[in-house]
Amino acid sequence: MMKRVFLCIVLSLCVGLNGAYSTNKIDQMIYGQGMEGVAHRLLLQEEEETSAEKLVPVVEEEEQDLSPPRPKPDVPCYYDEDVPRLVSVQTWKSKKTRPRESITLMTQLSDDRLKMLENQCYSWNDPLVAIVYIPLYKKSPEDTTIIPTYPNTTLDDAIRGIDAFHYFMEKTASCVLTIELVGQFLDPLDPEEYPINALRNRAIKLAETEVIFMLDVDFVACAGLGMEAPGYRDPTVYNQLVELTSQKKALVLPAFEITKRNQDLIMGQNFARNMAIAGKSVMREKYLSGQVDAFNGQDAPWGHGPTNTSKWIMLEAPMTYRAFYQPKYEPFLVLNKKVLPWCDERFVGYGGNKIAFINQLRGEGFTFHVHPFGYVIHVPHVKTKAANTFVLAKRKGASYMDHLRALVEREIAEGHFVPHTGFCPHENPDGSDDGLGQETEPLTLLQHE
């Protein structure tokens, strides 16, 4: 049954369904012989939709984003000595075995958010790569390295804490967890320069599966992309998923949030984790009853508007539909590592980084297709200092990240954007190396200046 379900997904991607914004008709098609030698026939009926059913306005055909990809520079990235200089402190790898047919969830976090990583590890039963970041400081090479955000805390303290956390996840959680602890020597009075895109690139390097999934740590994802077993554990289904994503068809997972924002945080976090496990039918029930809604649907509807969450909720057929890019779109995506570009490491702190990366993907010819079953849900938490600082700067018109995003988007439109990193041009996201780049500096060689 699940082979037939995924074949339907494959077909809808291959024919480029435009279900998100307009009415379409696709004639009856025969998909050919399956594993059992039975011809599967798929009839896709014309969809009748009205603008009243949508979270985003209906866009006419001539207004859709059908422009060809921009010219791509010959190099995958530009070596920039001014981007964050991360050092690897220690790596913990799971001793669990993983099936070949796996999807790696990649995330990044500061070490005070391990509880959120725990939520992800309990809901995701596949490989999970987490890059944990700490700011570092020492007065001289002979002094003990300290963590300026935590007085009286040493680097050894942080290592022992993560070691205990990883051991606990190995024994109790379903994920196959890899953690890399990385640091950056900073001025102790300004430790807030969180190097988000540099961390994402390190996660890409550590991912060992071809199909990967980038997710912020304050979200949890439904296991197995919401598909009934065996789902993509079936080699035929997984190979089709690899083929689709290798064609730069990015699978969008709709994002949700809990509508009751003033409830107890622990209860809200437990609710979110339970919703990730429950599946689409329960998510539909909670959405229609008003307990969950599209993520940031009220505060920033442009972020996930093209996903058309109301359409996804009512969709029962095993087919994807096209989500057409609009400015400031920032969905969570399942991608193929072999065709994935690097993230621009000039983005630090909060704001604009994922919007710019999605635009970067669009500029390189990626298209976005909403998965019919998979989804993510936000885990409520106290707003971070970095987020508050970004909002205040934005109100004053002084957000550096906004200015950088505008620069990047202009370069993408002109066809000469190249992401800045601290290791190019020698590496590609798929792991190949031309031997021309810089080696990663070990922690013992780095000093605070």
Tab-separated table of C-alpha atoms in Angstrom:
chain	number	residue	atom	x	y	z
A	1	MET	CA	0.000	0.000	0.000
A	2	MET	CA	2.748	2.469	0.936
A	3	LYS	CA	4.545	1.824	-2.362
A	4	ARG	CA	1.371	2.942	-4.128
A	5	VAL	CA	1.121	5.995	-1.854
A	6	PHE	CA	4.626	7.144	-2.590
A	7	LEU	CA	4.271	6.453	-6.313
A	8	CYS	CA	1.390	8.904	-6.237
A	9	ILE	CA	3.668	11.433	-4.571
A	10	VAL	CA	6.310	10.836	-7.214
A	11	LEU	CA	3.853	11.330	-10.028
A	12	SER	CA	2.498	14.564	-8.658
A	13	LEU	CA	6.017	15.954	-8.339
A	14	CYS	CA	7.074	14.842	-11.785
A	15	VAL	CA	4.092	16.476	-13.511
A	16	GLY	CA	4.497	19.666	-11.460
A	17	LEU	CA	1.085	20.005	-9.902
A	18	ASN	CA	0.086	23.607	-9.324
A	19	GLY	CA	-2.479	22.966	-6.627
A	20	ALA	CA	-1.437	25.763	-4.327
A	21	TYR	CA	-2.790	28.661	-6.351
A	22	SER	CA	-4.858	27.629	-9.391
A	23	THR	CA	-7.183	25.029	-10.875
A	24	ASN	CA	-5.549	22.197	-12.792
A	25	LYS	CA	-6.602	19.156	-14.750
A	26	ILE	CA	-4.303	16.220	-15.321
A	27	ASP	CA	-5.467	13.430	-17.543
A	28	GLN	CA	-5.599	9.829	-16.483
A	29	MET	CA	-2.116	8.302	-16.307
A	30	ILE	CA	-0.663	4.850	-15.934
A	31	TYR	CA	2.412	4.604	-13.778
A	32	GLY	CA	3.652	1.201	-14.927
A	33	GLN	CA	4.597	-2.020	-13.177
A	34	GLY	CA	5.157	-2.023	-9.405
A	35	MET	CA	7.079	-4.491	-7.283
A	36	GLU	CA	4.288	-7.046	-7.589
A	37	GLY	CA	3.988	-6.556	-11.340
A	38	VAL	CA	0.625	-4.799	-11.095
A	39	ALA	CA	-0.056	-1.696	-13.149
A	40	HIS	CA	-1.144	1.151	-10.884
A	41	ARG	CA	-3.555	3.622	-12.451
A	42	LEU	CA	-3.792	7.103	-11.029
A	43	LEU	CA	-6.609	9.440	-11.892
A	44	LEU	CA	-6.046	12.980	-10.727
A	45	GLN	CA	-9.291	14.902	-10.885
A	46	GLU	CA	-9.610	18.591	-11.454
A	47	GLU	CA	-9.436	20.399	-8.125
A	48	GLU	CA	-12.137	22.929	-7.354
A	49	GLU	CA	-10.865	25.650	-5.079
A	50	THR	CA	-11.939	29.142	-4.136
A	51	SER	CA	-9.952	31.982	-2.663
A	52	ALA	CA	-12.065	31.767	0.498
A	53	GLU	CA	-10.533	28.363	1.271
A	54	LYS	CA	-6.972	29.653	1.247
A	55	LEU	CA	-4.671	31.315	3.728
A	56	VAL	CA	-2.987	33.159	0.873
A	57	PRO	CA	-4.518	34.957	-2.129
A	58	VAL	CA	-5.110	33.076	-5.359
A	59	VAL	CA	-2.398	33.943	-7.863
A	60	GLU	CA	-3.191	33.917	-11.552
A	61	GLU	CA	-1.058	31.789	-13.887
A	62	GLU	CA	0.870	34.679	-15.406
A	63	GLU	CA	1.811	35.933	-11.931
A	64	GLN	CA	3.337	32.694	-10.756
A	65	ASP	CA	7.052	32.316	-10.201
A	66	LEU	CA	7.918	30.410	-13.367
A	67	SER	CA	11.142	32.241	-14.194
A	68	PRO	CA	14.170	30.081	-15.075
A	69	PRO	CA	16.985	29.686	-12.547
A	70	ARG	CA	19.595	32.430	-12.479
A	71	PRO	CA	23.081	31.817	-13.859
A	72	LYS	CA	25.200	29.983	-11.283
A	73	PRO	CA	28.818	30.969	-10.570
A	74	ASP	CA	31.479	28.357	-11.237
A	75	VAL	CA	32.588	28.060	-7.598
A	76	PRO	CA	30.417	26.644	-4.771
A	77	CYS	CA	31.492	29.269	-2.245
A	78	TYR	CA	33.898	32.078	-1.476
A	79	TYR	CA	36.550	31.808	1.242
A	80	ASP	CA	36.057	34.668	3.681
A	81	GLU	CA	38.442	35.077	6.617
A	82	ASP	CA	35.986	37.417	8.353
A	83	VAL	CA	33.224	34.848	8.893
A	84	PRO	CA	33.001	33.016	12.261
A	85	ARG	CA	36.033	30.865	13.019
A	86	LEU	CA	34.648	27.803	14.740
A	87	VAL	CA	36.712	25.194	16.528
A	88	SER	CA	35.655	21.622	17.095
A	89	VAL	CA	35.800	20.679	20.772
A	90	GLN	CA	34.473	17.103	20.738
A	91	THR	CA	32.134	14.837	18.756
A	92	TRP	CA	29.826	12.141	20.105
A	93	LYS	CA	28.497	9.491	17.706
A	94	SER	CA	25.746	6.975	18.273
A	95	LYS	CA	26.575	3.282	18.447
A	96	LYS	CA	23.146	2.428	17.066
A	97	THR	CA	22.885	1.106	13.537
A	98	ARG	CA	20.762	2.954	11.007
A	99	PRO	CA	19.041	1.592	7.922
A	100	ARG	CA	20.362	2.761	4.573
A	101	GLU	CA	16.904	4.142	3.952
A	102	SER	CA	17.155	7.004	6.423
A	103	ILE	CA	16.729	10.777	6.482
A	104	THR	CA	19.095	12.851	8.615
A	105	LEU	CA	17.520	15.644	10.624
A	106	MET	CA	20.083	18.431	11.066
A	107	THR	CA	19.845	21.113	13.723
A	108	GLN	CA	21.982	23.597	15.649
A	109	LEU	CA	21.644	25.042	19.149
A	110	SER	CA	23.343	26.714	22.073
A	111	ASP	CA	24.097	24.403	24.954
A	112	ASP	CA	21.297	25.822	27.111
A	113	ARG	CA	18.739	24.296	24.715
A	114	LEU	CA	19.515	20.618	25.180
A	115	LYS	CA	15.953	20.059	26.413
A	116	MET	CA	14.675	21.036	22.969
A	117	LEU	CA	17.134	18.643	21.355
A	118	GLU	CA	15.744	15.953	23.647
A	119	ASN	CA	12.249	16.642	22.259
A	120	GLN	CA	13.532	16.138	18.722
A	121	CYS	CA	15.383	12.975	19.638
A	122	TYR	CA	12.275	11.358	21.116
A	123	SER	CA	10.089	12.131	18.086
A	124	TRP	CA	12.599	11.409	15.267
A	125	ASN	CA	13.600	7.749	14.802
A	126	ASP	CA	16.320	8.379	12.222
A	127	PRO	CA	19.792	9.954	12.297
A	128	LEU	CA	19.930	13.348	13.996
A	129	VAL	CA	22.975	15.601	13.696
A	130	ALA	CA	23.135	18.408	16.260
A	131	ILE	CA	25.833	21.094	16.365
A	132	VAL	CA	26.009	22.528	19.882
A	133	TYR	CA	27.614	25.959	20.180
A	134	ILE	CA	29.353	27.664	23.091
A	135	PRO	CA	31.202	31.005	23.167
A	136	LEU	CA	34.745	30.710	24.514
A	137	TYR	CA	37.180	33.009	26.256
A	138	LYS	CA	40.587	32.924	27.925
A	139	LYS	CA	42.958	35.736	28.813
A	140	SER	CA	46.086	33.923	27.702
A	141	PRO	CA	47.086	30.559	26.210
A	142	GLU	CA	47.973	29.286	29.674
A	143	ASP	CA	44.597	30.160	31.261
A	144	THR	CA	41.628	27.824	31.535
A	145	THR	CA	39.072	28.282	28.774
A	146	ILE	CA	35.793	29.569	30.182
A	147	ILE	CA	32.291	30.087	28.803
A	148	PRO	CA	31.461	33.805	29.280
A	149	THR	CA	27.690	33.276	29.210
A	150	TYR	CA	27.925	30.994	32.254
A	151	PRO	CA	30.037	32.390	35.105
A	152	ASN	CA	32.231	29.820	36.862
A	153	THR	CA	31.631	27.277	34.076
A	154	THR	CA	34.607	25.763	32.290
A	155	LEU	CA	34.866	23.984	28.986
A	156	ASP	CA	35.350	20.711	30.832
A	157	ASP	CA	32.034	21.291	32.604
A	158	ALA	CA	30.281	21.678	29.253
A	159	ILE	CA	31.902	18.529	27.870
A	160	ARG	CA	30.815	16.474	30.870
A	161	GLY	CA	27.253	17.772	30.549
A	162	ILE	CA	26.934	16.852	26.883
A	163	ASP	CA	28.581	13.504	27.483
A	164	ALA	CA	25.884	12.664	30.053
A	165	PHE	CA	23.139	13.965	27.737
A	166	HIS	CA	24.313	11.869	24.786
A	167	TYR	CA	24.546	8.759	26.962
A	168	PHE	CA	20.978	9.328	28.205
A	169	MET	CA	19.660	9.754	24.634
A	170	GLU	CA	21.436	6.564	23.569
A	171	LYS	CA	19.612	4.641	26.279
A	172	THR	CA	16.144	6.199	26.139
A	173	ALA	CA	15.438	7.897	22.770
A	174	SER	CA	14.807	6.549	19.290
A	175	CYS	CA	17.072	8.887	17.324
A	176	VAL	CA	20.561	7.959	16.102
A	177	LEU	CA	22.279	10.992	17.589
A	178	THR	CA	25.516	12.668	16.542
A	179	ILE	CA	26.563	15.748	18.523
A	180	GLU	CA	29.477	18.024	17.733
A	181	LEU	CA	30.393	20.625	20.333
A	182	VAL	CA	31.947	23.670	18.699
A	183	GLY	CA	33.112	26.996	20.044
A	184	GLN	CA	34.295	30.418	19.019
A	185	PHE	CA	36.603	32.745	20.926
A	186	LEU	CA	34.784	36.025	21.486
A	187	ASP	CA	34.926	39.173	23.523
A	188	PRO	CA	33.340	38.160	26.848
A	189	LEU	CA	31.278	41.345	26.855
A	190	ASP	CA	29.610	40.502	23.534
A	191	PRO	CA	29.009	36.734	23.312
A	192	GLU	CA	25.739	36.980	21.360
A	193	GLU	CA	27.126	36.545	17.833
A	194	TYR	CA	25.521	33.149	17.325
A	195	PRO	CA	27.060	31.787	14.074
A	196	ILE	CA	23.893	30.126	12.797
A	197	ASN	CA	24.859	29.445	9.183
A	198	ALA	CA	28.372	28.274	10.058
A	199	LEU	CA	26.714	25.759	12.387
A	200	ARG	CA	24.323	24.646	9.648
A	201	ASN	CA	27.241	24.007	7.311
A	202	ARG	CA	28.956	21.840	9.922
A	203	ALA	CA	25.751	19.818	10.255
A	204	ILE	CA	25.666	19.313	6.489
A	205	LYS	CA	29.237	17.991	6.607
A	206	LEU	CA	28.392	15.470	9.331
A	207	ALA	CA	25.206	14.128	7.711
A	208	GLU	CA	25.860	10.658	6.295
A	209	THR	CA	22.617	10.122	4.376
A	210	GLU	CA	21.868	11.486	0.950
A	211	VAL	CA	18.444	12.799	1.972
A	212	ILE	CA	18.583	15.440	4.704
A	213	PHE	CA	16.167	17.643	6.590
A	214	MET	CA	17.102	21.046	8.068
A	215	LEU	CA	15.095	21.998	11.162
A	216	ASP	CA	15.446	24.581	13.915
A	217	VAL	CA	15.806	23.078	17.372
A	218	ASP	CA	12.609	24.693	18.681
A	219	PHE	CA	10.530	22.501	16.339
A	220	VAL	CA	9.740	18.799	16.433
A	221	ALA	CA	9.020	16.723	13.345
A	222	CYS	CA	6.655	13.829	12.811
A	223	ALA	CA	8.503	10.531	12.506
A	224	GLY	CA	8.838	8.943	9.088
A	225	LEU	CA	7.423	12.060	7.394
A	226	GLY	CA	4.008	10.977	8.659
A	227	MET	CA	3.856	7.958	6.361
A	228	GLU	CA	2.532	4.594	7.459
A	229	ALA	CA	5.123	1.849	7.867
A	230	PRO	CA	7.266	0.884	6.103
A	231	GLY	CA	7.175	4.270	4.352
A	232	TYR	CA	10.594	5.271	3.033
A	233	ARG	CA	12.151	2.269	4.784
A	234	ASP	CA	11.061	0.433	1.653
A	235	PRO	CA	14.124	0.596	-0.687
A	236	THR	CA	11.976	1.332	-3.730
A	237	VAL	CA	10.243	4.236	-2.012
A	238	TYR	CA	13.500	5.597	-0.619
A	239	ASN	CA	15.245	5.429	-3.993
A	240	GLN	CA	12.404	7.424	-5.511
A	241	LEU	CA	12.764	10.008	-2.752
A	242	VAL	CA	16.491	10.246	-3.513
A	243	GLU	CA	15.795	10.671	-7.210
A	244	LEU	CA	13.198	13.382	-6.691
A	245	THR	CA	15.288	15.470	-4.329
A	246	SER	CA	18.338	15.066	-6.569
A	247	GLN	CA	16.294	16.867	-9.244
A	248	LYS	CA	16.143	19.902	-6.929
A	249	LYS	CA	12.562	19.223	-5.924
A	250	ALA	CA	12.492	20.329	-2.299
A	251	LEU	CA	9.798	18.760	-0.128
A	252	VAL	CA	8.063	21.282	2.128
A	253	LEU	CA	6.816	20.182	5.548
A	254	PRO	CA	4.012	22.462	6.790
A	255	ALA	CA	4.806	24.178	10.097
A	256	PHE	CA	2.329	24.596	12.956
A	257	GLU	CA	2.178	26.342	16.306
A	258	ILE	CA	0.016	26.086	19.414
A	259	THR	CA	-2.545	28.894	19.482
A	260	LYS	CA	-2.771	29.166	23.286
A	261	ARG	CA	0.329	31.233	23.931
A	262	ASN	CA	-0.195	31.952	27.625
A	263	GLN	CA	-0.277	28.360	28.811
A	264	ASP	CA	2.340	26.733	31.002
A	265	LEU	CA	5.523	26.176	28.971
A	266	ILE	CA	6.029	22.583	30.113
A	267	MET	CA	2.461	21.668	29.170
A	268	GLY	CA	2.885	23.393	25.827
A	269	GLN	CA	6.119	21.553	25.121
A	270	ASN	CA	4.554	18.196	25.980
A	271	PHE	CA	1.570	18.989	23.760
A	272	ALA	CA	3.846	19.843	20.821
A	273	ARG	CA	5.844	16.639	21.211
A	274	ASN	CA	2.675	14.565	21.417
A	275	MET	CA	1.334	16.237	18.269
A	276	ALA	CA	4.509	15.297	16.403
A	277	ILE	CA	3.894	11.663	17.258
A	278	ALA	CA	0.115	11.679	16.702
A	279	GLY	CA	0.007	11.971	12.897
A	280	LYS	CA	-1.894	14.036	10.349
A	281	SER	CA	-5.415	12.943	11.295
A	282	VAL	CA	-4.975	14.237	14.854
A	283	MET	CA	-3.272	17.385	13.561
A	284	ARG	CA	-6.292	17.994	11.322
A	285	GLU	CA	-8.615	17.646	14.303
A	286	LYS	CA	-6.594	20.106	16.417
A	287	TYR	CA	-6.322	22.566	13.518
A	288	LEU	CA	-10.063	22.583	12.831
A	289	SER	CA	-10.790	23.013	16.544
A	290	GLY	CA	-8.432	26.001	16.709
A	291	GLN	CA	-5.844	24.460	19.045
A	292	VAL	CA	-3.077	24.727	16.425
A	293	ASP	CA	-2.559	27.030	13.459
A	294	ALA	CA	-0.036	27.691	10.722
A	295	PHE	CA	3.244	28.842	12.268
A	296	ASN	CA	3.348	32.644	12.545
A	297	GLY	CA	0.112	32.783	10.578
A	298	GLN	CA	-0.955	35.893	12.478
A	299	ASP	CA	2.378	37.622	13.095
A	300	ALA	CA	4.243	36.916	9.835
A	301	PRO	CA	1.954	35.130	7.352
A	302	TRP	CA	4.432	35.534	4.499
A	303	GLY	CA	6.866	33.111	6.147
A	304	HIS	CA	4.781	30.000	5.431
A	305	GLY	CA	1.871	31.419	3.415
A	306	PRO	CA	2.808	29.777	0.080
A	307	THR	CA	2.642	26.376	1.802
A	308	ASN	CA	-1.138	26.895	1.976
A	309	THR	CA	-1.698	25.073	5.267
A	310	SER	CA	-5.499	25.029	4.965
A	311	LYS	CA	-5.175	23.091	1.712
A	312	TRP	CA	-2.739	20.614	3.274
A	313	ILE	CA	-5.038	19.995	6.237
A	314	MET	CA	-7.918	18.896	4.007
A	315	LEU	CA	-5.751	16.957	1.561
A	316	GLU	CA	-6.316	13.220	1.887
A	317	ALA	CA	-4.973	12.073	-1.470
A	318	PRO	CA	-1.311	10.959	-1.485
A	319	MET	CA	-0.126	13.750	-3.740
A	320	THR	CA	2.038	16.791	-3.380
A	321	TYR	CA	1.194	20.237	-4.642
A	322	ARG	CA	3.448	23.058	-5.745
A	323	ALA	CA	4.238	25.914	-3.390
A	324	PHE	CA	5.295	28.911	-5.460
A	325	TYR	CA	7.975	31.134	-4.028
A	326	GLN	CA	7.056	34.523	-2.646
A	327	PRO	CA	9.353	37.046	-0.911
A	328	LYS	CA	10.238	36.113	2.692
A	329	TYR	CA	9.112	32.499	2.262
A	330	GLU	CA	11.008	30.302	4.768
A	331	PRO	CA	9.697	26.712	4.798
A	332	PHE	CA	11.352	23.673	6.343
A	333	LEU	CA	12.624	21.397	3.602
A	334	VAL	CA	13.667	17.829	2.872
A	335	LEU	CA	16.593	18.074	0.453
A	336	ASN	CA	19.324	16.096	-1.257
A	337	LYS	CA	22.831	16.632	0.088
A	338	LYS	CA	24.456	16.140	-3.319
A	339	VAL	CA	22.754	19.191	-4.838
A	340	LEU	CA	22.522	21.353	-1.723
A	341	PRO	CA	24.503	24.617	-1.734
A	342	TRP	CA	26.358	25.935	1.295
A	343	CYS	CA	24.795	28.467	3.655
A	344	ASP	CA	26.316	31.958	3.716
A	345	GLU	CA	28.273	32.185	6.979
A	346	ARG	CA	28.131	35.967	7.136
A	347	PHE	CA	24.701	35.520	8.687
A	348	VAL	CA	25.082	35.492	12.470
A	349	GLY	CA	22.610	36.065	15.260
A	350	TYR	CA	18.901	36.279	14.565
A	351	GLY	CA	16.935	37.251	11.486
A	352	GLY	CA	16.958	36.895	7.717
A	353	ASN	CA	19.236	33.874	7.386
A	354	LYS	CA	16.650	31.274	6.353
A	355	ILE	CA	14.773	33.706	4.114
A	356	ALA	CA	18.026	34.366	2.250
A	357	PHE	CA	18.823	30.648	2.003
A	358	ILE	CA	15.404	29.794	0.527
A	359	ASN	CA	15.882	32.570	-2.025
A	360	GLN	CA	19.336	31.121	-2.739
A	361	LEU	CA	17.756	27.721	-3.447
A	362	ARG	CA	15.194	29.333	-5.739
A	363	GLY	CA	17.968	31.124	-7.607
A	364	GLU	CA	19.694	27.779	-8.204
A	365	GLY	CA	16.596	26.233	-9.742
A	366	PHE	CA	15.003	24.480	-6.762
A	367	THR	CA	11.220	24.137	-6.750
A	368	PHE	CA	9.066	23.629	-3.671
A	369	HIS	CA	6.484	20.846	-3.273
A	370	VAL	CA	4.386	20.285	-0.171
A	371	HIS	CA	4.585	16.773	1.250
A	372	PRO	CA	1.071	15.350	1.840
A	373	PHE	CA	1.758	13.768	5.250
A	374	GLY	CA	4.855	15.222	6.904
A	375	TYR	CA	4.776	18.278	9.165
A	376	VAL	CA	6.584	20.039	12.020
A	377	ILE	CA	5.293	21.880	15.079
A	378	HIS	CA	6.866	24.674	17.090
A	379	VAL	CA	7.769	23.998	20.709
A	380	PRO	CA	6.881	27.080	22.802
A	381	HIS	CA	9.699	28.781	24.701
A	382	VAL	CA	10.703	32.112	26.166
A	383	LYS	CA	11.726	34.604	23.480
A	384	THR	CA	15.491	34.832	23.195
A	385	LYS	CA	17.554	37.955	23.799
A	386	ALA	CA	18.865	37.774	20.209
A	387	ALA	CA	15.314	37.799	18.821
A	388	ASN	CA	14.366	40.817	20.924
A	389	THR	CA	17.527	42.662	19.868
A	390	PHE	CA	16.780	41.963	16.193
A	391	VAL	CA	13.205	43.255	16.500
A	392	LEU	CA	14.354	46.481	18.176
A	393	ALA	CA	17.055	47.056	15.551
A	394	LYS	CA	14.572	46.370	12.759
A	395	ARG	CA	12.164	48.945	14.130
A	396	LYS	CA	14.973	51.485	14.063
A	397	GLY	CA	15.895	50.477	10.508
A	398	ALA	CA	19.339	49.426	11.710
A	399	SER	CA	19.304	45.630	11.406
A	400	TYR	CA	22.585	44.488	9.851
A	401	MET	CA	21.040	41.113	9.018
A	402	ASP	CA	18.293	42.819	7.025
A	403	HIS	CA	20.872	44.830	5.088
A	404	LEU	CA	22.894	41.674	4.421
A	405	ARG	CA	19.794	39.808	3.266
A	406	ALA	CA	18.965	42.620	0.833
A	407	LEU	CA	22.523	42.475	-0.547
A	408	VAL	CA	22.384	38.698	-0.950
A	409	GLU	CA	19.001	38.799	-2.651
A	410	ARG	CA	20.227	41.435	-5.100
A	411	GLU	CA	23.260	39.277	-5.975
A	412	ILE	CA	20.998	36.252	-6.439
A	413	ALA	CA	18.769	38.220	-8.799
A	414	GLU	CA	21.807	39.370	-10.775
A	415	GLY	CA	23.189	35.835	-10.990
A	416	HIS	CA	26.530	36.272	-9.253
A	417	PHE	CA	25.837	35.328	-5.643
A	418	VAL	CA	28.372	33.004	-3.995
A	419	PRO	CA	27.961	32.047	-0.310
A	420	HIS	CA	30.801	33.141	1.962
A	421	THR	CA	32.314	30.426	4.171
A	422	GLY	CA	35.419	29.811	6.212
A	423	PHE	CA	36.495	26.696	4.309
A	424	CYS	CA	35.850	27.107	0.570
A	425	PRO	CA	36.670	26.514	-2.193
A	426	HIS	CA	37.959	23.059	-1.315
A	427	GLU	CA	34.767	21.345	-0.130
A	428	ASN	CA	31.378	20.587	-1.611
A	429	PRO	CA	28.288	19.690	0.449
A	430	ASP	CA	28.361	16.097	-0.824
A	431	GLY	CA	31.761	15.581	0.809
A	432	SER	CA	34.050	15.860	-2.232
A	433	ASP	CA	37.271	17.796	-1.728
A	434	ASP	CA	39.559	19.407	-4.286
A	435	GLY	CA	42.355	19.911	-1.749
A	436	LEU	CA	42.583	23.677	-2.110
A	437	GLY	CA	41.053	24.894	1.145
A	438	GLN	CA	42.020	25.599	4.694
A	439	GLU	CA	42.236	22.885	7.335
A	440	THR	CA	40.067	23.200	10.438
A	441	GLU	CA	42.122	24.664	13.257
A	442	PRO	CA	42.259	22.533	16.406
A	443	LEU	CA	41.153	24.087	19.654
A	444	THR	CA	44.665	24.112	21.150
A	445	LEU	CA	45.946	26.471	18.445
A	446	LEU	CA	43.326	29.126	18.966
A	447	GLN	CA	43.751	31.965	21.382
A	448	HIS	CA	41.693	34.953	22.314
A	449	GLU	CA	43.095	38.117	20.810
